[in-house]
XYZ file of C-alpha atoms in Angstrom:
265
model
C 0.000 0.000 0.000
C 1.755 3.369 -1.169
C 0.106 5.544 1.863
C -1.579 5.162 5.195
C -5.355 5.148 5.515
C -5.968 7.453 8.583
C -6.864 6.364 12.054
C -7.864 2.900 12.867
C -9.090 1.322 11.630
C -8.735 -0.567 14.128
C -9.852 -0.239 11.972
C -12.300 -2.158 13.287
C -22.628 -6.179 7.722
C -22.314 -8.244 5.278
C -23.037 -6.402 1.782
C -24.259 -3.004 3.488
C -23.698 -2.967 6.918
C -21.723 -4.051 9.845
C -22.375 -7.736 10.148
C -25.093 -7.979 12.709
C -24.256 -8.413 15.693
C -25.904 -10.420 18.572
C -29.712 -9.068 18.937
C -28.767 -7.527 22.614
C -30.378 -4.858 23.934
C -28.904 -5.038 27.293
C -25.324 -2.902 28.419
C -21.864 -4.223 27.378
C -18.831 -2.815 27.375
C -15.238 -3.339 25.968
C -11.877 -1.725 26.432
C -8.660 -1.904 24.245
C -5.315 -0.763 25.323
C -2.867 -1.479 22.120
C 0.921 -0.921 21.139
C 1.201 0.469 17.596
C 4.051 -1.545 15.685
C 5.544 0.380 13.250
C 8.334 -0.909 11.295
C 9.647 -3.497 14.087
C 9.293 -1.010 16.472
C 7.019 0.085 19.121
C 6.038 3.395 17.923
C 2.664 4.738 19.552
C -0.736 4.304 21.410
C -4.103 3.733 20.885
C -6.394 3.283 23.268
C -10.474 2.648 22.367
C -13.793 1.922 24.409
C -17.004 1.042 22.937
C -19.952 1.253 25.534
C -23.916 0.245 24.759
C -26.586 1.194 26.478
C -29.960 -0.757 25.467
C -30.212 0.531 22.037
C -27.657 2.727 21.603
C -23.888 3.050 21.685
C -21.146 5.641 22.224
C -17.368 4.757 20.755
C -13.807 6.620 21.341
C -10.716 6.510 20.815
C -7.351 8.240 21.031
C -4.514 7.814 18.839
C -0.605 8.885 20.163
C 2.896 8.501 18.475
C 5.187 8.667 20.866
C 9.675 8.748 20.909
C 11.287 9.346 17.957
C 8.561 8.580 15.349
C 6.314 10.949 17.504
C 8.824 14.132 17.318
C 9.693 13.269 13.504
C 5.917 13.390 12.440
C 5.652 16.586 14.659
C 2.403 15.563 16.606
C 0.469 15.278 12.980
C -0.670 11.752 13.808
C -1.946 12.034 17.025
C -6.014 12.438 17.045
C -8.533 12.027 19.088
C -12.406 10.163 18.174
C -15.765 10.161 19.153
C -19.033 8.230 17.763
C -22.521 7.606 18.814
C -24.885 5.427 17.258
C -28.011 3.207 17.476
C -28.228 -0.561 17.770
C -30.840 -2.396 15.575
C -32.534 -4.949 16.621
C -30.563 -7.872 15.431
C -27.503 -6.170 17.066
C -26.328 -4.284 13.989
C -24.356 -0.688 14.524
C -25.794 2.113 12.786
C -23.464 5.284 13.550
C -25.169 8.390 13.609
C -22.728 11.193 14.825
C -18.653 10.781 14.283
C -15.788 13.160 14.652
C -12.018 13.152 15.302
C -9.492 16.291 16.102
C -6.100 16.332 15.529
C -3.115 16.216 12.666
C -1.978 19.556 13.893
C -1.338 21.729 11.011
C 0.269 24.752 11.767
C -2.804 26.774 10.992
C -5.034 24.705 13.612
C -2.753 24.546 16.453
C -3.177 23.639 19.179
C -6.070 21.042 19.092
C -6.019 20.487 15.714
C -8.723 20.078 13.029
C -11.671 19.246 14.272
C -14.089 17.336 11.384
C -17.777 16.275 12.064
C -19.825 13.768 10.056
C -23.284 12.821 10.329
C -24.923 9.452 8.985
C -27.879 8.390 7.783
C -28.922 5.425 5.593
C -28.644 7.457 2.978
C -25.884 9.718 2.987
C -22.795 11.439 5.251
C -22.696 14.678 5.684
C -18.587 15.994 6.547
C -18.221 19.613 7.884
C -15.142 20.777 9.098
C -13.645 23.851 12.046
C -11.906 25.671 10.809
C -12.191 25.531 6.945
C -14.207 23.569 4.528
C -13.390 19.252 4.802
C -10.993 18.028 2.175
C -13.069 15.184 0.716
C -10.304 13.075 -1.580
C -9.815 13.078 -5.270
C -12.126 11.770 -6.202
C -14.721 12.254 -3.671
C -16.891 9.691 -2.484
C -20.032 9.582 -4.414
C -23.834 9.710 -3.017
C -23.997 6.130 -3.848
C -20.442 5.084 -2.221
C -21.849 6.898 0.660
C -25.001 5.161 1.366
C -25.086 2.152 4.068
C -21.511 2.813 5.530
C -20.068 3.090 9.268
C -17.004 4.786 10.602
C -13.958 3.408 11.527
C -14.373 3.408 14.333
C -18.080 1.733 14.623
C -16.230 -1.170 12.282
C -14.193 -2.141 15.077
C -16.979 -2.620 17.725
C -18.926 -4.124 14.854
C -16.377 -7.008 14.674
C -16.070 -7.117 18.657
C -19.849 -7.412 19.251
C -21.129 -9.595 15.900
C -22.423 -12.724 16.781
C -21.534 -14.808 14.164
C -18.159 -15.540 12.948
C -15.950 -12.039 12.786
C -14.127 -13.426 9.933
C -17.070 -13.686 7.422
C -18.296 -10.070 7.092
C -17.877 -7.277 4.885
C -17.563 -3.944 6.458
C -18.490 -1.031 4.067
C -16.220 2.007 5.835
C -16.393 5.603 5.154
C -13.249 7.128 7.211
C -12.647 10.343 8.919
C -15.817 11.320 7.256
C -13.956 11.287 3.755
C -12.202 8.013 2.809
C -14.622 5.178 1.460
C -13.278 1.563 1.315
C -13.709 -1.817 2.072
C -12.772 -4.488 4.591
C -13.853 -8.010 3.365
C -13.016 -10.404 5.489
C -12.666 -14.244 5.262
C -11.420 -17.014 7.716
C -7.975 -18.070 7.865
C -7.820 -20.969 10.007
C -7.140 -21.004 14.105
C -5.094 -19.888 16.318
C -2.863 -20.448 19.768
C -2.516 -16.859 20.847
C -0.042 -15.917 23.604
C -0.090 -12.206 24.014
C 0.566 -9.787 26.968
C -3.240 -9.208 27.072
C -4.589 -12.329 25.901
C -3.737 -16.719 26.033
C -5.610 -19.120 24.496
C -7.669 -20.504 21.094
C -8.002 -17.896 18.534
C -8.817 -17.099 15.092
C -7.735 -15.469 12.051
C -8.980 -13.530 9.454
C -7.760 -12.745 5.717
C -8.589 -9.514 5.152
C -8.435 -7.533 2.102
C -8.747 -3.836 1.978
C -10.306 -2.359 -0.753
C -10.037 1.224 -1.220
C -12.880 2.388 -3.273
C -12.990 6.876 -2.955
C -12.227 9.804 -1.353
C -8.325 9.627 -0.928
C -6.059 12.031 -1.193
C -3.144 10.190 -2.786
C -3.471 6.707 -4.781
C -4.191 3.741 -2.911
C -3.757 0.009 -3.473
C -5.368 -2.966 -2.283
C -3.668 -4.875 0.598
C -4.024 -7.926 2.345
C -4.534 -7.924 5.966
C -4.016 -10.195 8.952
C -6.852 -9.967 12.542
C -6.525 -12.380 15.164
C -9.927 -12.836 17.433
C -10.307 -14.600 20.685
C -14.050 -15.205 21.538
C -14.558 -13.641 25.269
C -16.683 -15.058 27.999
C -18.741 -12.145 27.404
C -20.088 -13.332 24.241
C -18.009 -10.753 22.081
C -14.900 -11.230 20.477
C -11.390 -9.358 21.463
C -9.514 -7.985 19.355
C -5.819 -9.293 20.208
C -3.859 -8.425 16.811
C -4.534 -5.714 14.025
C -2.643 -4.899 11.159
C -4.081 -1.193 9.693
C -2.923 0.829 6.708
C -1.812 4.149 7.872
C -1.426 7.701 6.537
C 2.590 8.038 7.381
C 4.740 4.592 7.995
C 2.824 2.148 6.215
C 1.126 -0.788 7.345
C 1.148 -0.841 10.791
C 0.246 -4.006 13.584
C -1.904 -2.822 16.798
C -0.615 -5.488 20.004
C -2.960 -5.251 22.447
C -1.940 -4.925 26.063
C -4.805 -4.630 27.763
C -8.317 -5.796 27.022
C -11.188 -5.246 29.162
C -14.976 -6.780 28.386
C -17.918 -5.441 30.858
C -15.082 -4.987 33.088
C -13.098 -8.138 33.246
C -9.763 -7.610 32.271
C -8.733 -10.847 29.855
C -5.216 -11.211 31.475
C-alpha cells in the first residue's frame, strides 16, 4: 500500500452494513489498550472503548505517536475520536454522529482540526472547524456513501457480531472522507499468547479495498486480525494490522483488554 489510511481502523454487515451483531439490547462494554508496531518497532498508542446502552452506543478513541517517530511526524498523527450510534434490533451498529481532532497543522494549532460527520442510511454529511473538509480526489459519491459506518463503529462491529468475525464485509467511510472496504474471510485457528490475551483464537484474511475519497493513490492490501471469543459473548480484538497515513502498514498489540469490566489477562 503506497500511503496510510488514517486512524484505525482498528480499523475495526455483510453487503451493506456491519455484520449484525448479537440481537442484545442489554449494556456491554469493551476496552482496548494497544501498542502500535511500526516498522519493528514500538512506535505509539491507541487506546479505544465502545460502551452500549440498550439501544444505543457511544465509541472513542485516542490515537498517540510517541519517541522518535512521535517528534519526527511533529504531533500530525496524534487524534482524538468520538461516535454515537443506534443498535438495531438484530444487534447491527448504525453510527449516527462521528468526529475526530487532531493532525496539527500549523494553521489549527493547538487542538487540531476538528471534522464532524453525520450518517444516515442514505448519505454522510462531513463539515469541518476551521475551513471547509478536504473530501479526496475523487470524492466519495452519493452512492459510495449510502449504508456505511465509521472506523471506528467497524471495530466494535467485529467485537460485538455474533456470528463468525471473519465472514463479514464492512463497508467504511473514514474520517468522514475516505470510502473503502474491509472483506473479510477465515484463515484458520489460532494459539494466541499475548501480553493481554492466552488461548484458542482465530484469524482472518482480510483484504482492503479502497474504493474513494483519498487524497493520494491507494492500493489494495491484504490484511491479517486475530480474534479470541470472550466469555462475554463478544470477540477481542488481540492483533490488528491497519494501513496508515505516514509509515505504512502498521500491527496494533494489544496490552490490555477489558470486556464489561473483566480484564482478559
Amino acid at each position: 500500500m503506497k500511503n496510510w489510511v488514517r486512524g484505525l481502523v482498528v480499523v475495526f454487515g455483510v453487503a451493506a452494513l456491519a455484520s449484525p451483531a448479537a440481537a442484545q439490547t442489554g449494556n456491554r462494554t469493551f476496552e482496548g489498550s494497544y501498542a502500535v508496531i511500526a516498522r519493528g518497532i514500538e512506535a505509539g498508542d491507541f487506546n479505544y472503548r465502545f460502551s452500549q446502552t440498550g439501544s444505543t452506543y457511544t465509541a472513542s478513541a485516542t490515537r498517540e505517536m510517541k519517541g522518535w517517530v512521535g517528534a519526527a511526524l511533529q504531533r500530525s498523527q496524534d487524534y482524538r475520536y468520538n461516535v454515537s450510534g443506534t443498535v438495531a434490533a438484530d444487534g447491527t451498529l448504525r453510527t449516527v454522529s462521528y468526529e475526530h481532532q487532531g493532525g496539527r497543522r500549523r494553521e489549527d494549532r493547538p487542538n487540531g482540526r476538528l471534522i464532524r460527520a453525520a450518517f444516515t442510511a442514505n448519505d454522510v454529511v462531513t463539515t469541518a472547524t476551521p475551513g471547509r473538509p478536504n473530501m479526496g480526489d475523487p470524492p466519495a459519491t452519493a452512492e459510495q456513501r449510502r449504508n456505511v459506518i465509521d472506523q471506528i463503529t467497524a471495530i466494535a462491529a467485529m467485537v460485538t457480531t455474533d456470528g463468525d468475525p471473519c465472514a463479514q464485509t464492512l463497508r467504511i467511510y473514514m474520517d468522514g472522507r475516505s470510502r473503502f472496504d474491509f472483506v473479510m474471510t477465515p484463515n484458520g485457528n489460532v494459539n494466541i499468547n499475548s501480553r493481554a490475551y492466552q488461548g484458542p483464537g482465530v484469524r482472518c484474511r482480510v483484504q482492503f479495498r479502497p474504493i474513494a475519497g483519498f487524497s493520494d493513490p491507494q492500493e489494495a492490501a491484504t490484511l491479517t486480525f486475530l480474534f479470541a471469543r470472550t466469555e462475554s459473548g463478544m470477540w477481542a480484538p488481540v492483533t490488528i494490522e491497519m494501513p496508515t497515513d505516514g509509515v505504512g502498514v502498521v500491527r496494533l498489540e494489544a496490552r490490555r483488554l477489558t470486556f464489561n469490566g473483566t480484564r482478559l489477562r
